CSV table of C-alpha atoms in Angstrom, one decimal:
chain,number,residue,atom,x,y,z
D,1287,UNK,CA,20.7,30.4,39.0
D,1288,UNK,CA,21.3,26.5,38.1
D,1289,UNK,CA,20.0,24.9,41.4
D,1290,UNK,CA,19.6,20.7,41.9
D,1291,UNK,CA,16.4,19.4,41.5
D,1292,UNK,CA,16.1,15.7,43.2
D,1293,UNK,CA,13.8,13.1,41.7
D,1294,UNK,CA,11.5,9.8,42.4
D,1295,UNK,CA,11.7,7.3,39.7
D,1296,UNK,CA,9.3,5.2,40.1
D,1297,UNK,CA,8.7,1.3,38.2
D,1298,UNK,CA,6.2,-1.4,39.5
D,1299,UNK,CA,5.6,0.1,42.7
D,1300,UNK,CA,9.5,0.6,43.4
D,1301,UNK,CA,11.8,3.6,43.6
D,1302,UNK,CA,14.5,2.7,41.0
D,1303,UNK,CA,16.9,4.1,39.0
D,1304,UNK,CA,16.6,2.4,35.4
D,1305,UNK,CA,18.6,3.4,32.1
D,1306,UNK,CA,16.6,5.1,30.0
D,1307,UNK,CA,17.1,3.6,26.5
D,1308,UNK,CA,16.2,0.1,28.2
D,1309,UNK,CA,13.0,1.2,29.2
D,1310,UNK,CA,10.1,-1.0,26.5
D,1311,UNK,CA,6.6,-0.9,26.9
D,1312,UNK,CA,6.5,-5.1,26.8
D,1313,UNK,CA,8.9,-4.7,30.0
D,1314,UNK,CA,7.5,-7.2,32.6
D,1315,UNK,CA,5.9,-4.8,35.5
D,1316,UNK,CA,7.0,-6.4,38.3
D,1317,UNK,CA,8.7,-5.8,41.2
D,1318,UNK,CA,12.6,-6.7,41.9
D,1319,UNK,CA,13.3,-9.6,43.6
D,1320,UNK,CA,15.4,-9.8,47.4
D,1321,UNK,CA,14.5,-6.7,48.5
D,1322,UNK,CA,14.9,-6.0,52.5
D,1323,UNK,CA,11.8,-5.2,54.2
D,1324,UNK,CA,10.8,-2.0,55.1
D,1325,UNK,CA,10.1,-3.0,58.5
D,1326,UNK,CA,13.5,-3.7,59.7
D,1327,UNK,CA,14.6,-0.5,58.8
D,1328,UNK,CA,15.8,1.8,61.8
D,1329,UNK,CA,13.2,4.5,63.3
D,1330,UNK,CA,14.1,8.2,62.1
D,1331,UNK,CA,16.1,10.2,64.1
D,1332,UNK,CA,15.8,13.5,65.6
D,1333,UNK,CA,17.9,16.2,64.9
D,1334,UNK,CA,18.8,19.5,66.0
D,1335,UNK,CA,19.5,22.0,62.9
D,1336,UNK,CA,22.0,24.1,62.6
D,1337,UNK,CA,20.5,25.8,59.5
D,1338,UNK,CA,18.2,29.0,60.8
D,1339,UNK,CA,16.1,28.2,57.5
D,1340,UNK,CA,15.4,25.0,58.8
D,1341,UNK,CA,13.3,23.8,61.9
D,1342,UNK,CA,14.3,22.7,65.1
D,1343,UNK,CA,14.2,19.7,65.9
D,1344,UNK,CA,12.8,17.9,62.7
D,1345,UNK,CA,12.6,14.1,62.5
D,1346,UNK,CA,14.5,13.3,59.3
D,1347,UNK,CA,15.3,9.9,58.3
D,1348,UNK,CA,18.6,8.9,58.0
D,1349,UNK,CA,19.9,10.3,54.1
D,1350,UNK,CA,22.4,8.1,53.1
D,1351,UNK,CA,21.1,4.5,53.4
D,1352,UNK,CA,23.2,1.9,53.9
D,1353,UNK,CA,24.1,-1.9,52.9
D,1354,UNK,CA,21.4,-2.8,55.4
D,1355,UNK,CA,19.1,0.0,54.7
D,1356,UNK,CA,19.2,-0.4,50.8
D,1357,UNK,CA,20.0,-3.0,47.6
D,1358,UNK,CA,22.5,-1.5,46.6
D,1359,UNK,CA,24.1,-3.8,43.7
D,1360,UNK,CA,22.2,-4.0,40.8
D,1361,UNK,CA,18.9,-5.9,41.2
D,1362,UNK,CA,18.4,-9.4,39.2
D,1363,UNK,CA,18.2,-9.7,35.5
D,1364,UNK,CA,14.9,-10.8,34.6
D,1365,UNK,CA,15.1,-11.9,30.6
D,1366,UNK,CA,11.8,-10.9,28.5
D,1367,UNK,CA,11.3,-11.8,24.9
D,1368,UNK,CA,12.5,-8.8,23.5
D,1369,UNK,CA,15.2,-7.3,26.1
D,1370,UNK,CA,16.0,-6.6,29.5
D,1371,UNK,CA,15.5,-3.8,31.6
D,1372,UNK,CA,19.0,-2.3,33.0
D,1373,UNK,CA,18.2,-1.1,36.7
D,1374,UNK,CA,21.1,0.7,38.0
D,1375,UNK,CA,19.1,0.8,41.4
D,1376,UNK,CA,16.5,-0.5,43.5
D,1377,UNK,CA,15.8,0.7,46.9
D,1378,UNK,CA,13.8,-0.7,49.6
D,1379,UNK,CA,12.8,2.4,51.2
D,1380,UNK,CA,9.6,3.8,50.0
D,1381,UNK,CA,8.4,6.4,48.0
D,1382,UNK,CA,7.8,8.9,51.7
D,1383,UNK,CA,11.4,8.4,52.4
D,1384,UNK,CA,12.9,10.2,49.5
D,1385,UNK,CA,10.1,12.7,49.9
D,1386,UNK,CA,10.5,13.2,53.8
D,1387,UNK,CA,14.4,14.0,52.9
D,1388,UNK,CA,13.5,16.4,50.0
D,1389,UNK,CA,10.9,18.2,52.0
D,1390,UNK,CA,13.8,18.2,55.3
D,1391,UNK,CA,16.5,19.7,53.0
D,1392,UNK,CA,14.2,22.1,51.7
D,1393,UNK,CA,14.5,21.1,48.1
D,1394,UNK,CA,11.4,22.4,46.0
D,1395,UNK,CA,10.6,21.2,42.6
D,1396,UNK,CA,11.4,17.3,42.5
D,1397,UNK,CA,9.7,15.6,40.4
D,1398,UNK,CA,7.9,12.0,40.8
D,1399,UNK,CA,7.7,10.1,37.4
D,1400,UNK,CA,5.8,6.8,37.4
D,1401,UNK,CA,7.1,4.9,34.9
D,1402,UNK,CA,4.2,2.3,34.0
D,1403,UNK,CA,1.4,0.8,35.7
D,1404,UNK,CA,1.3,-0.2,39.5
D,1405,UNK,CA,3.1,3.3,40.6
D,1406,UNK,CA,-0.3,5.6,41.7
D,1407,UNK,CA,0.0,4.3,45.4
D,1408,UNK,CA,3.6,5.5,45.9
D,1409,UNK,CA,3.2,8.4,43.9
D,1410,UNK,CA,0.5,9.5,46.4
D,1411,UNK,CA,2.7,7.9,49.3
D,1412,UNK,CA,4.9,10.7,48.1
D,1413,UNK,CA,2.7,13.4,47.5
D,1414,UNK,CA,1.1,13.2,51.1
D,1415,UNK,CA,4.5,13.3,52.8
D,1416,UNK,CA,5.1,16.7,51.0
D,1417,UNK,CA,1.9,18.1,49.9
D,1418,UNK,CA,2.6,21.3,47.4
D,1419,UNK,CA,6.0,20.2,47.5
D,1420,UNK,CA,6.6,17.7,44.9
D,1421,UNK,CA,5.4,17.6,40.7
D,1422,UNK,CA,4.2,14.4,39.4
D,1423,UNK,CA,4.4,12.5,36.0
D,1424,UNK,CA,3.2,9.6,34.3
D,1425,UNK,CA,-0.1,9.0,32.6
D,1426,UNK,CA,-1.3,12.0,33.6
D,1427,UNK,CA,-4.3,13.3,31.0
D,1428,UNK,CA,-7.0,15.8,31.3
D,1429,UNK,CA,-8.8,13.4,32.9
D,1430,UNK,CA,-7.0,12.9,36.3
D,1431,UNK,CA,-4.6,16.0,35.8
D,1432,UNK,CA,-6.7,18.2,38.7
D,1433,UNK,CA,-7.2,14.7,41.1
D,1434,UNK,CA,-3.1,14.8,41.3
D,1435,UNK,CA,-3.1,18.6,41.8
D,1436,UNK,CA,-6.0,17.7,45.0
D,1437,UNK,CA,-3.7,14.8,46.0
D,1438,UNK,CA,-0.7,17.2,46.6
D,1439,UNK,CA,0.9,17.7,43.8
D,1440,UNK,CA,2.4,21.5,43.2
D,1441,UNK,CA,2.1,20.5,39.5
D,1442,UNK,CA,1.5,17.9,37.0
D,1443,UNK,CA,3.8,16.8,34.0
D,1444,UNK,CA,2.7,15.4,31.1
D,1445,UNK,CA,3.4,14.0,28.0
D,1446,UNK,CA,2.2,11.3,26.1
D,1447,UNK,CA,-1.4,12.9,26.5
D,1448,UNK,CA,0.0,15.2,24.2
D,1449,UNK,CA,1.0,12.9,21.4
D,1450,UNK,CA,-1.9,10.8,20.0
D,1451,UNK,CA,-0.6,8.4,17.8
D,1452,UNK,CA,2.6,10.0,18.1
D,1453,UNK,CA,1.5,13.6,17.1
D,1454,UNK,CA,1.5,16.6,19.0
D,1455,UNK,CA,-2.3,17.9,19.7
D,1456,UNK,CA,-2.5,21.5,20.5
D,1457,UNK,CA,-5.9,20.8,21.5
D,1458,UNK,CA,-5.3,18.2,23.9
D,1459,UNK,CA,-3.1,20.6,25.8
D,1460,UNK,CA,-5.4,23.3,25.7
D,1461,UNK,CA,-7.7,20.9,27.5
D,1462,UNK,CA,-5.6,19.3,30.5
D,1463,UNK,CA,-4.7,23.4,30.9
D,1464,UNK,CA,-8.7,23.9,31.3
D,1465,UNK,CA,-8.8,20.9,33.5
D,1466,UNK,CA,-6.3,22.6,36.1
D,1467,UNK,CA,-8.3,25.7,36.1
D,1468,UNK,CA,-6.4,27.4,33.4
D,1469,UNK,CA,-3.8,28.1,35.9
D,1470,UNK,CA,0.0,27.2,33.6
D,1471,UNK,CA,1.5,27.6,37.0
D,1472,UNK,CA,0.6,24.2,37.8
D,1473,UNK,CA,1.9,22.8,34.7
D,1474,UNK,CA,5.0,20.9,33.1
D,1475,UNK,CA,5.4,19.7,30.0
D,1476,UNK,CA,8.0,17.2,29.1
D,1477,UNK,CA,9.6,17.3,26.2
D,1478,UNK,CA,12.2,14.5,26.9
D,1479,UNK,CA,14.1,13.4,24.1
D,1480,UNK,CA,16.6,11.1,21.8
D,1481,UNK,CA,18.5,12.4,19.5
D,1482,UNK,CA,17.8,10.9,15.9
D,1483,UNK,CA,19.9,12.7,12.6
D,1484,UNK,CA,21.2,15.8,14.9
D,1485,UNK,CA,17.9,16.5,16.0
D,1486,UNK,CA,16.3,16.2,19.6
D,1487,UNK,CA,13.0,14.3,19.0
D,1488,UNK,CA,10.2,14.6,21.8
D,1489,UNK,CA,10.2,10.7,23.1
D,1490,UNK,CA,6.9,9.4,25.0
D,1491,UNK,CA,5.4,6.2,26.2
D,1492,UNK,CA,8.3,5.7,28.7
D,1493,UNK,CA,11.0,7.1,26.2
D,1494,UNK,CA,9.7,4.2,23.4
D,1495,UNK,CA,7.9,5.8,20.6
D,1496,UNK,CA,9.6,9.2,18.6
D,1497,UNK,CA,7.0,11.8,17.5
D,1498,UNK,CA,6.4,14.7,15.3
D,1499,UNK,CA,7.8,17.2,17.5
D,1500,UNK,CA,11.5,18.7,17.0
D,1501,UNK,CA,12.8,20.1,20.6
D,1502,UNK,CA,14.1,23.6,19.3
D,1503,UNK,CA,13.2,27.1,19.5
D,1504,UNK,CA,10.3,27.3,17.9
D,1505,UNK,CA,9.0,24.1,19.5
D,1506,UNK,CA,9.6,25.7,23.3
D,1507,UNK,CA,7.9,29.3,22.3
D,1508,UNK,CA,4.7,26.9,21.0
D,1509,UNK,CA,4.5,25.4,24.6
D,1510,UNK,CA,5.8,28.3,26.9
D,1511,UNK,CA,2.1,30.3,26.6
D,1512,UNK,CA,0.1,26.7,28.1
D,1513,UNK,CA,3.1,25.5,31.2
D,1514,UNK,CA,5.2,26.9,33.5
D,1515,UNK,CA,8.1,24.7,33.0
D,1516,UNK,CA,9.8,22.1,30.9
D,1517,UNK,CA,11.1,18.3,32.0
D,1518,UNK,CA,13.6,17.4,29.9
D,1519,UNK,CA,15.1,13.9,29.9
D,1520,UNK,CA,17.8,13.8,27.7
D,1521,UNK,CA,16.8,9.6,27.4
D,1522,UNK,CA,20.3,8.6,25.2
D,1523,UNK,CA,21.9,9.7,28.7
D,1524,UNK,CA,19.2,8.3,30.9
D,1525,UNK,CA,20.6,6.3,34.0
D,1526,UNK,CA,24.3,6.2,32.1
D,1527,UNK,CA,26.2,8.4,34.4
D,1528,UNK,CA,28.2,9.1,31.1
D,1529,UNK,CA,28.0,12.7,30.9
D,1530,UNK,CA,25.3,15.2,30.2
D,1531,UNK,CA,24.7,16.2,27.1
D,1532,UNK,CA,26.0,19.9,26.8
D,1533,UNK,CA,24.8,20.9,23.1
D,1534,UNK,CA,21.2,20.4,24.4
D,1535,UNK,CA,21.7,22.4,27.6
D,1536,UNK,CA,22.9,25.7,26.0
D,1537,UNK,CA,20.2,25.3,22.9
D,1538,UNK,CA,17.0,25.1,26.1
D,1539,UNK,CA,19.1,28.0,27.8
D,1540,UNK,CA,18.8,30.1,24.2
D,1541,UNK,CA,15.6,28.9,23.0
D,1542,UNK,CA,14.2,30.3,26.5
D,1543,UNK,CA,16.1,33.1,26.9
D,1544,UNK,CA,14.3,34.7,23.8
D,1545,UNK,CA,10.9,34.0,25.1
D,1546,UNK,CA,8.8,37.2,26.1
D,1547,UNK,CA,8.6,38.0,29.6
D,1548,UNK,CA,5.0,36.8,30.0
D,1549,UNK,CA,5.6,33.5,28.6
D,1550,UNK,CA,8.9,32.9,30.8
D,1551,UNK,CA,9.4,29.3,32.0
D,1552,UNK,CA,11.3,27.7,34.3
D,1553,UNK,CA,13.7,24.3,32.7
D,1554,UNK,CA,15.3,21.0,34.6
D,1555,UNK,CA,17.2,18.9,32.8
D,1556,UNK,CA,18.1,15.3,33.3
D,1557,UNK,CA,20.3,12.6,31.9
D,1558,UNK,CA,24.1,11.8,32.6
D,1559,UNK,CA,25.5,13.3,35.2
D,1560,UNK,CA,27.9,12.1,37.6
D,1561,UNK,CA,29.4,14.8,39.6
D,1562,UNK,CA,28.6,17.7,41.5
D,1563,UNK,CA,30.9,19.3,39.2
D,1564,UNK,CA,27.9,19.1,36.3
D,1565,UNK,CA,26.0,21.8,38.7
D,1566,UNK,CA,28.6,24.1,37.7
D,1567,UNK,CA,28.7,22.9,34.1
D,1568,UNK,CA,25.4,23.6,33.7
D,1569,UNK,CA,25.3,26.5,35.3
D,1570,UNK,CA,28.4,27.7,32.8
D,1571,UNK,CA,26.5,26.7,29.7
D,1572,UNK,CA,22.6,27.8,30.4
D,1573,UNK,CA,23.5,31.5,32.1
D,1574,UNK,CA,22.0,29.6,35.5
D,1575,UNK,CA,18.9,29.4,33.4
D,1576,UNK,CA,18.4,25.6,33.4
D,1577,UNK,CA,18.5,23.4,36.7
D,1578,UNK,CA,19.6,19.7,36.4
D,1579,UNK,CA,18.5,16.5,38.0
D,1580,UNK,CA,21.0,14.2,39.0
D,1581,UNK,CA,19.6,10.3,39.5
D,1582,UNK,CA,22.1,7.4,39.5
D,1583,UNK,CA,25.2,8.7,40.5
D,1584,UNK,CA,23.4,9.8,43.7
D,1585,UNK,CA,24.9,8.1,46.9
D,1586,UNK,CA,20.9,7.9,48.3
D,1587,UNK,CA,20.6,5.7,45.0
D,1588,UNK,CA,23.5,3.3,45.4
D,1589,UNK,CA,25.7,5.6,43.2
D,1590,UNK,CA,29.7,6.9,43.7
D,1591,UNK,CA,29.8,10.1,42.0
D,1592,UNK,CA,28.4,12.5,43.6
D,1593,UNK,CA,26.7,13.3,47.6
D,1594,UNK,CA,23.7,14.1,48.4
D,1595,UNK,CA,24.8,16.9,51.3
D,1596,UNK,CA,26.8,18.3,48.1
D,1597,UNK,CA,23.6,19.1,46.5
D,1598,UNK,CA,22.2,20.0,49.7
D,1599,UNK,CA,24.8,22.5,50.0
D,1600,UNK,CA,25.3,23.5,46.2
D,1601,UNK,CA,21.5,24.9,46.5
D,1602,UNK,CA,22.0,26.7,50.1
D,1603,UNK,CA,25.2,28.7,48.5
D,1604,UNK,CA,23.0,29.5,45.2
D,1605,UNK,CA,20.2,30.5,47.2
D,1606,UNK,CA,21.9,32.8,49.6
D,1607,UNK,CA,24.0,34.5,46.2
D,1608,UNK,CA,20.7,35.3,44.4
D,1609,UNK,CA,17.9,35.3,47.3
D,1610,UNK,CA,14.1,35.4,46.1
């Protein structure tokens, strides 16, 4: 079953939602400017469930900010030498918010990226607030892969460690899989991509730099043995609301489906949409065998097209048709 899987985009400290093929290493780290502090937010509330699966009387925090909760027009240009990063959102809540409301609406398997330097203290912010419930990305290497894993995460993502100098090192993966105990259950590559002649090229250092590695079949059955699941940003889609791309949805649906039973992994995809109506899409095209992330178009990230309680909901009617 295709089921939403919410996210926690992180940049200099912030939760944002940027577009991906703005994204340059040389981007100034820094946070956005006018942003409403934290403390004159409104307490959380308490609330009675009426969902049996869920437990009485949580304390949630309200999950749809508004105007006086959030920034919710686009943040300030900030001109650099080369170009300017497009940020479609930047929220004034922190990084325990958004993982407070994923771990109240139940919703496993969201992933925090940290895009860039200054993000480790939210990601942990994040991670504490739902420990075991949450993956985490970004600089991660065989070096500090197992301290994220101890910090909280359910698993680790990586993938520029995979790519020095832009080539794919079997070895390298083989070692952050030794540095996690061996265990692929606690491990995701990402293979997000752009799409150069036709092709879906893996994309690292913040969606920057191509390398060597072709997303296709025999790309996913070289990985599948070392991870439990692939991340896939499609990163020409990034932050556009413009539509996901469909081709690559039904090729990782395919190129997984003929994967033996031992090596069988989970996929998310990410990257364009801008309805709840692309639940179903995907659904249609990957068998229910891909999930999808949906980022800007969010109404808990300043966007219009699609509700976060319609997410909520689009999992709890998946979940009771194919129960675990």
């Amino acid at each position: 079953m295709t089921i939403f899987r919410p996210c926690i985009d992180l940049h200099a400290g912030q939760v944002k939602q940027i577009v991906g093929s703005s994204l340059r290493i040389s981007a100034p780290e820094l946070p956005s400017p006018n942003l409403q502090s934290i403390q004159d937010l409104p307490p959380a509330t308490t609330t009675t469930s009426t969902n049996p699966s869920s437990p009485p009387d949580s304390v949630v925090a309200p999950h749809t900010p508004t105007q006086a909760q959030v920034l919710a027009s686009p943040s300030q240009k900030r001109p650099s030498a080369e170009h300017v990063l497009k940020e479609n959102y930047v929220s004034s809540l922190p990084a325990s918010y958004y993982a407070r409301l994923y771990r109240d609406h139940e919703l496993r398997g969201g992933h925090v990226i940290q895009l860039g330097p200054g993000n480790e203290d939210a990601a942990r912010e994040a991670l504490m607030t739902w420990p075991g419930g949450l993956q985490v990305g970004g600089g991660v290497t065989d070096r500090n892969a197992r301290m994220w894993i101890e910090a909280g995460a359910e698993k680790v993502i990586v993938t520029s460690f995979l790519f020095p100098s832009a080539r794919f090192s079997l070895e390298r993966l083989q070692a952050i899989l030794s540095a996690i105990g061996g265990d692929r259950q606690k491990l995701v590559v990402d293979v997000s991509c752009k799409t150069q002649d036709g092709k879906w090229i893996v994309a690292m250092d913040k969606w920057t730099r191509l390398t060597d590695m072709e997303v296709n079949e025999e790309s996913v059955h070289l990985l599948a043995p070392y991870c439990s699941e692939l991340l896939v940003h499609a990163a020409d889609h990034e932050g556009l609301q413009a539509g996901i791309d469909h081709a690559l949805v039904a090729h990782l649906s395919r190129w997984t489906s003929s994967l033996p039973a031992q090596h069988a992994i989970a996929v998310t995809y990410a990257g364009g949409g801008r309805s709840i109506a692309d639940l179903e899409t995907v659904q249609r095209l990957s068998g229910g065998r891909v999930d999808l992330t949906i980022g800007s178009a969010l109404d808990i990230f300043g966007g219009r097209g699609v509700c976060f309680e319609d997410c909520v909901e689009w999992n709890r009617r998946q979940e009771a048709i194919n129960p675990h």
